[in-house]
Amino acid sequence: MSYVTGTAGSFAGLLEIIEAALISAGYTQSGQVFHKGGLYCRLWTDGIVLQAQGGTGVDGGNNLVNPGPHYVSMRPFAVAAFTWPAQYHIHINTDPDEVYVFLRYGAGGEFFQRLSFGRSSLPLPGTGNWYSATCGNANLGGISVTATTGGYTGTGGQALSGGLFWDTNGGSAQLTPSLLHHGLDGGGWTGITSASNVGGLASCPPSLAPLVATQPNTWNGEAVLLPVRPVIARVSSRYSCVADLAHARFVRNDNIEPAGVLTLGPDQWVVYPFFRKDIAGRIGSTTPIQHSGTFALAVRIQE
């Protein structure tokens, strides 16, 4: 099955469930690295943090070839200490291969964290392999997300958007939460600076911000599903799209319950908050907060 949900008692238990689901879906395991076709991702846990790191291959020692600059993670921060057992949602989709893991936790199940990886279907000099999570490999002070920006460094602590390719301010290298191997301009993986810097973050707000800001429709309260199309800055103030994800969409979840299912024609989509839904603070914030407004990611249940 491409979609499974249940409960896990720890990160070690969750990792075992993910590993079994990937193998069942046709992935090969080489040590901690899982690969299928040209997609490679290493998954591991120290019991406190669940980590992922992409690469472009695996060697005879089961080590990643050309790994991304650092790992990304699910990890406890601020008000979001993990409580177990917790509910998981796993999507393993194909054509192209995209994997999405969500963990729902907290006393009321209000918190969500995500770990995902896949391969861009667009023609690129690089492999197009990407990996992403709610957190980078450092602790956060909270969430910072609006319709036009994501991420914050300054007074009050460092923060990320919680969204897939939604960060525009990478801060330190350890914070960068979404990376892609593009190969443009002689480069490799996307950089660690802001989305406005050449070769910097792969980010969606430069192309999608106006559409996200106008959702949901004020007439009938509906919100449309918007494409996940991260771009990177190039020379001469130009941008290039480096991915067009097939199985994920952005949506404002003002009128959609966390982990609610939308049915659109033959497709079903599960809607996950970037971190925690807060209708009162729906527009988010440019400084650290402990929720993600009504910014959400919808992931397809693939038959």
Coordinates of C-alpha atoms in Angstrom, one line a residue:
M1 CA 0.0 0.0 0.0
S2 CA 1.2 3.5 -0.7
Y3 CA -0.4 4.9 2.5
V4 CA -0.2 3.5 6.0
T5 CA -1.1 5.0 9.4
G6 CA -0.9 3.7 13.0
T7 CA 0.9 4.3 16.2
A8 CA 4.6 4.0 17.2
G9 CA 6.0 4.0 20.7
S10 CA 9.4 5.6 19.9
F11 CA 11.6 6.9 17.1
A12 CA 13.3 3.5 17.0
G13 CA 9.9 1.8 16.5
L14 CA 8.9 4.4 13.9
L15 CA 12.1 3.9 12.0
E16 CA 11.4 0.1 11.9
I17 CA 7.9 0.8 10.5
I18 CA 9.3 3.2 7.8
E19 CA 12.0 0.7 6.8
A20 CA 9.5 -2.1 6.4
A21 CA 7.2 0.1 4.3
L22 CA 10.0 1.2 2.1
I23 CA 11.2 -2.4 1.5
S24 CA 7.6 -3.5 0.8
A25 CA 7.4 -0.6 -1.8
G26 CA 10.5 -1.8 -3.7
Y27 CA 13.3 0.1 -2.0
T28 CA 16.6 -1.6 -1.4
Q29 CA 18.3 -1.3 2.0
S30 CA 22.1 -0.9 2.1
G31 CA 22.9 -0.3 5.8
Q32 CA 21.1 2.8 6.7
V33 CA 20.6 3.9 3.1
F34 CA 17.4 3.2 1.2
H35 CA 17.5 3.5 -2.6
K36 CA 15.3 3.0 -5.6
G37 CA 16.3 3.9 -9.1
G38 CA 18.5 6.9 -8.7
L39 CA 17.0 8.0 -5.4
Y40 CA 19.1 7.6 -2.2
C41 CA 18.4 8.6 1.3
R42 CA 19.9 7.6 4.7
L43 CA 17.6 7.2 7.7
W44 CA 18.7 6.8 11.3
T45 CA 17.9 7.7 14.9
D46 CA 19.7 8.2 18.2
G47 CA 16.4 7.7 20.0
I48 CA 15.8 11.4 20.5
V49 CA 15.9 12.6 16.9
L50 CA 14.9 11.0 13.6
Q51 CA 17.4 12.0 10.9
A52 CA 17.5 11.9 7.1
Q53 CA 20.2 12.8 4.6
G54 CA 20.1 12.5 0.8
G55 CA 22.9 11.5 -1.6
T56 CA 23.5 10.6 -5.2
G57 CA 24.6 7.0 -4.6
V58 CA 25.9 4.4 -2.2
D59 CA 29.3 2.8 -2.0
G60 CA 30.5 -0.6 -1.1
G61 CA 30.6 0.3 2.6
N62 CA 27.0 1.4 2.5
N63 CA 28.0 5.0 2.8
L64 CA 26.2 7.8 0.9
V65 CA 28.1 9.1 -2.2
N66 CA 28.1 12.9 -2.5
P67 CA 25.8 13.4 0.5
G68 CA 23.9 16.6 1.1
P69 CA 25.6 19.2 3.3
H70 CA 23.9 18.0 6.5
Y71 CA 21.0 15.9 7.8
V72 CA 17.5 17.1 8.5
S73 CA 15.3 15.8 11.3
M74 CA 12.2 15.4 13.4
R75 CA 13.2 16.6 16.8
P76 CA 11.7 18.1 20.0
F77 CA 11.7 21.9 20.4
A78 CA 10.0 24.6 22.3
V79 CA 6.5 23.5 23.4
A80 CA 6.7 20.5 21.2
A81 CA 8.3 17.8 23.3
F82 CA 7.4 14.4 21.9
T83 CA 4.9 12.2 23.7
W84 CA 4.6 8.5 23.0
P85 CA 2.8 6.6 21.6
A86 CA 2.3 8.9 18.6
Q87 CA 0.4 8.5 15.4
Y88 CA 2.3 8.2 12.1
H89 CA 1.2 8.7 8.5
I90 CA 3.4 7.3 5.8
H91 CA 3.0 8.0 2.0
I92 CA 5.2 6.1 -0.4
N93 CA 4.3 7.3 -3.9
T94 CA 5.7 6.6 -7.3
D95 CA 6.1 8.2 -10.8
P96 CA 8.1 10.0 -9.5
D97 CA 9.2 8.5 -6.3
E98 CA 8.2 10.7 -3.3
V99 CA 8.1 9.6 0.4
Y100 CA 6.4 11.6 3.1
V101 CA 6.4 10.6 6.8
F102 CA 4.3 12.6 9.3
L103 CA 4.2 12.2 13.1
R104 CA 1.2 13.5 15.0
Y105 CA 1.7 14.0 18.8
G106 CA 0.9 16.0 21.8
A107 CA -1.9 15.6 24.4
G108 CA -4.5 16.6 21.8
G109 CA -2.6 15.4 18.8
E110 CA -2.2 19.1 17.7
F111 CA 1.5 18.9 16.8
F112 CA 2.8 17.6 13.5
Q113 CA 6.4 17.0 12.2
R114 CA 7.4 15.8 8.8
L115 CA 10.3 14.0 7.1
S116 CA 10.3 13.5 3.4
F117 CA 12.5 12.7 0.4
G118 CA 12.1 12.2 -3.4
R119 CA 13.4 12.9 -6.8
S120 CA 12.6 15.9 -9.1
S121 CA 10.9 15.0 -12.4
L122 CA 12.3 18.1 -14.1
P123 CA 15.4 17.8 -16.4
L124 CA 18.4 19.0 -14.4
P125 CA 22.2 18.7 -14.7
G126 CA 22.1 17.1 -11.2
T127 CA 20.2 14.1 -10.0
G128 CA 17.2 16.0 -8.7
N129 CA 17.3 14.1 -5.5
W130 CA 15.8 16.1 -2.6
Y131 CA 15.2 15.6 1.2
S132 CA 13.4 17.7 3.7
A133 CA 12.1 17.7 7.3
T134 CA 10.4 20.1 9.8
C135 CA 13.8 20.7 11.4
G136 CA 17.4 20.9 10.2
N137 CA 20.1 19.4 12.5
A138 CA 19.9 22.0 15.2
N139 CA 17.3 22.9 17.9
L140 CA 14.8 25.6 17.1
G141 CA 13.2 28.4 19.0
G142 CA 9.9 28.0 17.1
I143 CA 8.2 28.4 13.8
S144 CA 8.4 31.4 11.5
V145 CA 6.1 31.3 8.5
T146 CA 4.0 33.8 6.5
A147 CA 2.6 33.8 2.9
T148 CA 5.8 35.4 1.6
T149 CA 8.5 34.2 3.9
G150 CA 9.8 31.4 6.1
G151 CA 12.6 31.2 8.6
Y152 CA 14.1 33.7 11.1
T153 CA 17.4 34.3 12.7
G154 CA 17.7 37.1 15.4
T155 CA 16.4 38.1 18.8
G156 CA 14.1 35.4 20.1
G157 CA 15.9 32.5 18.6
Q158 CA 16.2 30.8 15.3
A159 CA 13.1 29.4 13.6
L160 CA 12.0 27.6 10.5
S161 CA 8.7 27.5 8.6
G162 CA 8.0 23.9 9.1
G163 CA 7.0 23.7 5.5
L164 CA 8.3 21.7 2.5
F165 CA 10.7 24.1 0.6
W166 CA 8.9 27.1 2.2
D167 CA 12.0 28.6 4.0
T168 CA 13.5 31.8 2.5
N169 CA 16.0 32.4 5.3
G170 CA 18.3 29.5 5.9
G171 CA 20.3 31.0 8.7
S172 CA 23.1 28.7 9.7
A173 CA 24.0 25.6 7.7
Q174 CA 22.5 23.4 10.4
L175 CA 19.1 25.0 10.0
T176 CA 18.5 24.4 6.3
P177 CA 15.5 22.1 6.2
S178 CA 15.0 21.3 2.5
L179 CA 17.8 20.5 0.1
L180 CA 18.0 19.5 -3.6
H181 CA 20.8 18.3 -5.9
H182 CA 20.3 20.5 -8.9
G183 CA 23.8 20.7 -10.6
L184 CA 23.0 24.1 -12.2
D185 CA 25.9 26.6 -12.8
G186 CA 28.4 23.9 -11.8
G187 CA 26.9 23.6 -8.4
G188 CA 25.7 20.5 -6.5
W189 CA 23.2 20.7 -3.6
T190 CA 21.2 23.8 -2.9
G191 CA 23.0 26.3 -0.7
I192 CA 22.5 27.4 2.9
T193 CA 21.9 31.2 2.6
S194 CA 18.7 33.0 1.7
A195 CA 16.4 32.3 -1.2
S196 CA 17.5 35.6 -2.8
N197 CA 21.2 34.5 -3.0
V198 CA 22.4 32.8 -6.2
G199 CA 22.6 29.1 -5.5
G200 CA 20.9 29.6 -2.2
L201 CA 17.8 27.9 -0.8
A202 CA 15.4 26.0 -3.0
S203 CA 12.2 27.8 -2.0
C204 CA 8.5 28.1 -3.1
P205 CA 7.4 31.6 -1.8
P206 CA 9.1 33.5 -4.7
S207 CA 6.7 31.9 -7.1
L208 CA 3.6 31.0 -5.0
A209 CA 3.3 33.7 -2.4
P210 CA 0.4 35.7 -4.0
L211 CA -1.7 32.5 -4.4
V212 CA -1.1 31.3 -0.9
A213 CA -2.0 34.7 0.5
T214 CA -5.4 34.8 -1.1
Q215 CA -6.6 31.5 0.2
P216 CA -9.2 30.4 1.2
N217 CA -11.8 31.9 -1.0
T218 CA -13.8 34.6 0.9
W219 CA -17.0 33.7 -1.1
N220 CA -17.3 30.0 -0.2
G221 CA -14.4 29.3 2.2
E222 CA -12.8 26.8 -0.1
A223 CA -9.0 26.6 -0.6
V224 CA -7.4 25.3 -3.7
L225 CA -4.4 22.9 -3.8
L226 CA -1.3 24.8 -5.0
P227 CA 1.7 23.1 -6.6
V228 CA 5.0 22.6 -4.8
R229 CA 7.5 24.2 -7.2
P230 CA 10.7 25.3 -5.5
V231 CA 12.9 27.7 -7.4
I232 CA 16.5 28.7 -6.9
A233 CA 18.0 32.1 -7.6
R234 CA 20.3 32.4 -10.6
V235 CA 22.4 35.2 -12.0
S236 CA 20.9 38.4 -13.4
S237 CA 18.1 38.3 -10.8
R238 CA 16.5 35.3 -12.5
Y239 CA 15.0 32.1 -11.0
S240 CA 14.9 28.5 -12.1
C241 CA 12.3 25.9 -11.1
V242 CA 14.1 22.8 -9.8
A243 CA 11.1 20.6 -8.9
D244 CA 7.4 20.1 -9.5
L245 CA 6.3 17.6 -7.0
A246 CA 3.6 15.2 -8.2
H247 CA 2.1 14.1 -4.9
A248 CA 2.2 17.1 -2.6
R249 CA 0.3 20.5 -2.7
F250 CA 0.2 23.6 -0.5
V251 CA -3.2 24.5 1.0
R252 CA -4.6 26.9 3.7
N253 CA -6.4 24.7 6.2
D254 CA -8.7 27.3 7.8
N255 CA -11.7 25.1 7.2
I256 CA -9.9 21.7 7.1
E257 CA -9.3 19.6 10.2
P258 CA -5.7 18.4 10.9
A259 CA -5.1 15.2 9.0
G260 CA -8.4 15.6 7.3
V261 CA -9.0 14.0 3.9
L262 CA -10.0 16.0 0.8
T263 CA -11.6 14.1 -2.1
L264 CA -11.1 15.8 -5.5
G265 CA -12.3 13.7 -8.4
P266 CA -10.5 10.4 -8.2
D267 CA -7.8 11.6 -5.8
Q268 CA -7.7 11.8 -2.1
W269 CA -5.4 14.1 -0.2
V270 CA -4.5 14.1 3.5
V271 CA -4.0 17.6 4.8
Y272 CA -1.2 18.2 7.4
P273 CA -0.4 21.5 9.2
F274 CA 3.1 22.7 8.8
F275 CA 3.4 22.3 12.6
R276 CA 0.3 23.2 14.5
K277 CA -2.9 24.8 13.2
D278 CA -4.0 28.1 14.8
I279 CA -6.9 29.8 13.2
A280 CA -6.6 32.9 15.5
G281 CA -3.1 33.4 14.2
R282 CA -3.8 32.2 10.7
I283 CA -1.4 34.6 9.0
G284 CA 1.6 33.3 10.9
S285 CA 4.5 35.5 11.9
T286 CA 7.9 36.7 10.8
T287 CA 9.3 36.0 14.3
P288 CA 9.3 32.8 16.3
I289 CA 5.9 31.4 17.3
Q290 CA 4.7 28.0 18.5
H291 CA 2.2 27.4 15.7
S292 CA 2.0 27.6 11.9
G293 CA -1.2 29.5 11.4
T294 CA -3.2 27.9 8.6
F295 CA -0.3 26.8 6.4
A296 CA -0.6 23.2 5.4
L297 CA 0.7 20.5 3.1
A298 CA -1.7 18.1 1.3
V299 CA -0.3 14.7 0.3
R300 CA -1.9 12.3 -2.2
I301 CA -3.1 8.9 -1.2
Q302 CA -1.9 7.0 -4.3
E303 CA -3.8 3.9 -5.3

